[in-house]
C-alpha cells in the first residue's frame, strides 16, 4: 500500500507516519528530511531550508525522483510525508509509481486549526545527539532539555516563530491547494488531528480498511 500523508506544519504528521510505517511495513520517506539531507551538501539549498521556505518545486521533484530511483529498493511500498506539496509534484509522483506498475493507494490529510498547530510547533524539541523528536506538550522528554540518551534538546532552526509563519504561508498557497484538489476528486481521507495520537491513528487505519488488532 503506497500512502501519502498530508497536513499543515505541526499537525503531527511525523508521529502518525512512524506509527503507520511500523504497522503496515512501509518504506518511510519524509520530504523535509530529504531536503535537510540535501541542504547539508549544498549551501544554496541550506539557506532556503533554514529560512523556512520550500525548495523550488521542479528541483525538489527531480531530487526526489533520483532518490527513488537510486535509494529505494524496487517494489517497496512507500509512505510519503511532506511530499508532494504541489499538484504537479503529486502528478509526477503518481506517474512515476504508475510507470513501476504501482499506484497511490490513499492520501490522508491531517486537519488542524492553525492556532493549535503553531502552539505545537513552538513546543517541538530535537536531540542534538540522536535526533529523537519530543514535544513539550504532547510528548515531553524525560527531563527538561535532556533526551533519554543524555543529549541536549534544541529547537529546529525552522521552528522559530518567523520560519513558522513563512511555512504556514507556503502551506496555504501550495499544499492546501493540493488538498482541495484531491478532495474535489474524492481522493482524500480527512482526519481531525486535534485529538490524542492513538485516536487519530485508529481512525486512519479504519478509514484505510486495515484490521487494527
Ligand atoms: Zn538523544
Short mmCIF file of C-alpha atoms and ligand atoms in Angstrom, two decimals:
data_model
loop_
_atom_site.label_atom_id
_atom_site.label_comp_id
_atom_site.label_asym_id
_atom_site.label_seq_id
_atom_site.Cartn_x
_atom_site.Cartn_y
_atom_site.Cartn_z
CA UNK A 1 0.00 0.00 0.00
CA UNK A 2 1.51 3.36 -1.07
CA UNK A 3 0.36 6.22 1.10
CA UNK A 4 0.78 9.98 1.16
CA UNK A 5 0.32 11.81 4.43
CA UNK A 6 -0.52 15.50 4.17
CA UNK A 7 -1.20 18.12 6.79
CA UNK A 8 -0.05 21.53 7.89
CA UNK A 9 3.15 22.01 9.88
CA UNK A 10 2.55 20.88 13.46
CA UNK A 11 -0.38 18.58 12.66
CA UNK A 12 1.51 15.53 13.96
CA UNK A 13 2.35 14.07 10.55
CA UNK A 14 5.69 12.68 11.67
CA UNK A 15 4.23 10.78 14.62
CA UNK A 16 1.38 9.27 12.60
CA UNK A 17 3.78 8.44 9.77
CA UNK A 18 6.06 6.47 12.08
CA UNK A 19 3.13 4.52 13.51
CA UNK A 20 1.76 3.73 10.04
CA UNK A 21 5.17 2.65 8.75
CA UNK A 22 5.57 0.24 11.65
CA UNK A 23 2.05 -1.14 11.42
CA UNK A 24 1.97 -1.57 7.64
CA UNK A 25 5.66 -2.29 6.92
CA UNK A 26 6.15 0.70 4.63
CA UNK A 27 9.29 2.42 3.41
CA UNK A 28 9.25 5.84 5.07
CA UNK A 29 10.20 8.92 3.09
CA UNK A 30 9.99 12.35 4.63
CA UNK A 31 10.17 15.34 2.28
CA UNK A 32 11.61 17.66 4.93
CA UNK A 33 14.28 15.11 5.90
CA UNK A 34 15.29 14.66 2.28
CA UNK A 35 15.52 18.44 1.92
CA UNK A 36 17.68 18.72 5.05
CA UNK A 37 19.93 15.89 3.83
CA UNK A 38 20.34 17.73 0.56
CA UNK A 39 20.96 21.02 2.39
CA UNK A 40 23.98 19.53 4.16
CA UNK A 41 25.68 19.12 0.80
CA UNK A 42 24.51 22.37 -0.80
CA UNK A 43 24.85 25.90 0.65
CA UNK A 44 22.13 27.35 -1.59
CA UNK A 45 19.61 24.70 -0.54
CA UNK A 46 20.68 25.14 3.09
CA UNK A 47 19.77 28.83 3.01
CA UNK A 48 16.35 28.06 1.56
CA UNK A 49 15.58 25.35 4.12
CA UNK A 50 16.70 27.40 7.14
CA UNK A 51 14.57 30.37 6.11
CA UNK A 52 11.51 28.06 6.24
CA UNK A 53 10.94 28.41 2.51
CA UNK A 54 10.47 25.49 0.16
CA UNK A 55 12.97 24.25 -2.40
CA UNK A 56 11.73 25.27 -5.88
CA UNK A 57 9.12 22.75 -6.91
CA UNK A 58 10.77 21.31 -10.02
CA UNK A 59 14.17 20.94 -8.37
CA UNK A 60 12.62 19.07 -5.46
CA UNK A 61 10.63 16.81 -7.78
CA UNK A 62 13.82 15.95 -9.67
CA UNK A 63 15.75 15.34 -6.43
CA UNK A 64 13.03 13.01 -5.14
CA UNK A 65 12.79 11.13 -8.44
CA UNK A 66 16.54 10.45 -8.35
CA UNK A 67 16.34 9.43 -4.71
CA UNK A 68 13.54 6.98 -5.50
CA UNK A 69 15.46 5.50 -8.44
CA UNK A 70 18.76 5.21 -6.61
CA UNK A 71 18.00 4.55 -2.98
CA UNK A 72 14.57 2.94 -2.62
CA UNK A 73 14.53 -0.81 -3.32
CA UNK A 74 12.24 -1.67 -6.23
CA UNK A 75 8.77 -2.81 -5.21
CA UNK A 76 8.83 -1.24 -1.73
CA UNK A 77 5.54 0.20 -0.52
CA UNK A 78 6.18 3.83 0.34
CA UNK A 79 4.73 6.20 2.86
CA UNK A 80 5.50 9.74 1.82
CA UNK A 81 5.14 12.60 4.25
CA UNK A 82 5.91 16.23 3.49
CA UNK A 83 5.98 15.45 -0.22
CA UNK A 84 4.36 16.02 -2.68
CA UNK A 85 3.28 19.55 -1.76
CA UNK A 86 2.09 20.81 -5.14
CA UNK A 87 -0.42 19.47 -7.65
CA UNK A 88 2.20 18.93 -10.42
CA UNK A 89 4.51 17.19 -7.90
CA UNK A 90 1.66 14.88 -6.98
CA UNK A 91 1.01 14.13 -10.64
CA UNK A 92 4.69 13.48 -11.33
CA UNK A 93 4.98 11.13 -8.36
CA UNK A 94 1.83 9.28 -9.39
CA UNK A 95 3.17 8.91 -12.94
CA UNK A 96 6.46 7.55 -11.56
CA UNK A 97 4.62 4.96 -9.43
CA UNK A 98 2.40 4.00 -12.36
CA UNK A 99 5.45 3.51 -14.56
CA UNK A 100 6.67 0.98 -11.98
CA UNK A 101 3.33 -0.86 -12.14
CA UNK A 102 2.31 0.63 -8.81
CA UNK A 103 -0.11 3.31 -7.62
CA UNK A 104 -1.03 5.71 -4.85
CA UNK A 105 -3.49 3.79 -2.70
CA UNK A 106 -4.57 6.58 -0.39
CA UNK A 107 -3.89 10.18 0.53
CA UNK A 108 -4.53 11.10 4.15
CA UNK A 109 -4.88 14.67 5.33
CA UNK A 110 -4.44 15.61 9.00
CA UNK A 111 -6.73 18.55 9.71
CA UNK A 112 -5.95 21.07 12.42
CA UNK A 113 -6.54 24.74 13.22
CA UNK A 114 -3.58 27.00 12.56
CA UNK A 115 -3.52 28.25 16.16
CA UNK A 116 -3.28 24.75 17.58
CA UNK A 117 -0.63 23.81 15.05
CA UNK A 118 1.55 26.85 15.84
CA UNK A 119 1.35 26.07 19.55
CA UNK A 120 2.53 22.51 18.89
CA UNK A 121 5.37 23.59 16.61
CA UNK A 122 6.85 26.03 19.07
CA UNK A 123 6.92 23.19 21.64
CA UNK A 124 8.93 20.84 19.45
CA UNK A 125 12.46 19.88 20.56
CA UNK A 126 15.04 17.69 18.81
CA UNK A 127 18.00 15.83 20.36
CA UNK A 128 21.34 17.19 19.12
CA UNK A 129 22.88 13.80 19.65
CA UNK A 130 20.49 11.11 18.36
CA UNK A 131 17.80 13.10 16.51
CA UNK A 132 14.92 11.93 18.73
CA UNK A 133 11.97 14.34 18.49
CA UNK A 134 9.97 15.45 21.55
CA UNK A 135 7.11 17.84 22.11
CA UNK A 136 6.87 19.68 25.41
CA UNK A 137 3.04 19.39 25.25
CA UNK A 138 2.25 16.07 23.57
CA UNK A 139 5.43 14.01 24.04
CA UNK A 140 7.59 15.51 26.82
CA UNK A 141 11.26 14.49 27.30
CA UNK A 142 12.34 12.60 30.46
CA UNK A 143 13.97 15.78 31.81
CA UNK A 144 13.75 19.39 30.62
CA UNK A 145 16.18 19.95 27.73
CA UNK A 146 17.56 16.38 28.01
CA UNK A 147 16.97 13.44 25.71
CA UNK A 148 16.72 9.89 27.05
CA UNK A 149 20.20 9.37 25.52
CA UNK A 150 21.55 12.28 27.61
CA UNK A 151 21.88 14.57 24.58
CA UNK A 152 20.87 18.22 24.67
CA UNK A 153 17.46 19.17 23.23
CA UNK A 154 17.26 22.09 20.84
CA UNK A 155 14.68 23.74 18.58
CA UNK A 156 15.00 23.01 14.92
CA UNK A 157 16.18 26.13 13.08
CA UNK A 158 12.98 26.26 11.05
CA UNK A 159 10.78 26.05 14.19
CA UNK A 160 11.42 29.66 15.18
CA UNK A 161 8.36 31.98 15.01
CA UNK A 162 9.44 33.72 11.79
CA UNK A 163 10.09 30.48 9.94
CA UNK A 164 6.82 29.04 11.24
CA UNK A 165 4.93 32.00 9.75
CA UNK A 166 6.64 31.52 6.40
CA UNK A 167 5.89 27.79 6.43
CA UNK A 168 2.19 28.43 7.03
CA UNK A 169 2.08 30.92 4.22
CA UNK A 170 3.62 28.32 1.91
CA UNK A 171 1.21 25.74 3.18
CA UNK A 172 -1.83 27.91 2.43
CA UNK A 173 -0.51 28.85 -1.01
CA UNK A 174 0.54 25.36 -2.07
CA UNK A 175 -0.23 22.19 -0.14
CA UNK A 176 -3.69 23.50 0.73
CA UNK A 177 -4.40 23.71 -2.99
CA UNK A 178 -3.27 20.11 -3.46
CA UNK A 179 -5.53 19.05 -0.58
CA UNK A 180 -8.53 20.92 -2.02
CA UNK A 181 -7.85 19.44 -5.45
CA UNK A 182 -7.67 15.86 -4.11
CA UNK A 183 -10.78 16.42 -2.04
CA UNK A 184 -12.72 17.64 -5.09
CA UNK A 185 -11.70 14.39 -6.80
CA UNK A 186 -12.92 12.31 -3.89
CA UNK A 187 -9.38 11.04 -3.29
CA UNK A 188 -8.76 12.42 0.18
CA UNK A 189 -9.11 10.75 3.57
CA UNK A 190 -9.59 13.59 6.04
CA UNK A 191 -8.88 13.11 9.74
CA UNK A 192 -9.28 15.60 12.59
CA UNK A 193 -5.74 15.92 14.00
CA UNK A 194 -6.51 17.96 17.10
CA UNK A 195 -7.12 14.81 19.17
CA UNK A 196 -4.98 12.27 21.04
CA UNK A 197 -2.42 10.42 18.90
CA UNK A 198 -3.89 6.91 19.32
CA UNK A 199 -7.44 8.02 18.42
CA UNK A 200 -6.19 9.65 15.21
CA UNK A 201 -4.17 6.54 14.35
CA UNK A 202 -7.14 4.20 14.91
CA UNK A 203 -9.33 6.34 12.68
CA UNK A 204 -6.74 6.36 9.90
CA UNK A 205 -6.50 2.54 9.99
CA UNK A 206 -10.27 2.24 10.00
CA UNK A 207 -10.59 4.55 7.00
CA UNK A 208 -7.86 2.60 5.18
CA UNK A 209 -9.79 -0.58 5.87
CA UNK A 210 -6.88 -2.11 7.80
CA UNK A 211 -7.54 -4.52 10.67
CA UNK A 212 -6.35 -2.96 13.91
CA UNK A 213 -5.63 -5.66 16.47
ZN1 LIG B 1 19.10 11.69 22.11
#
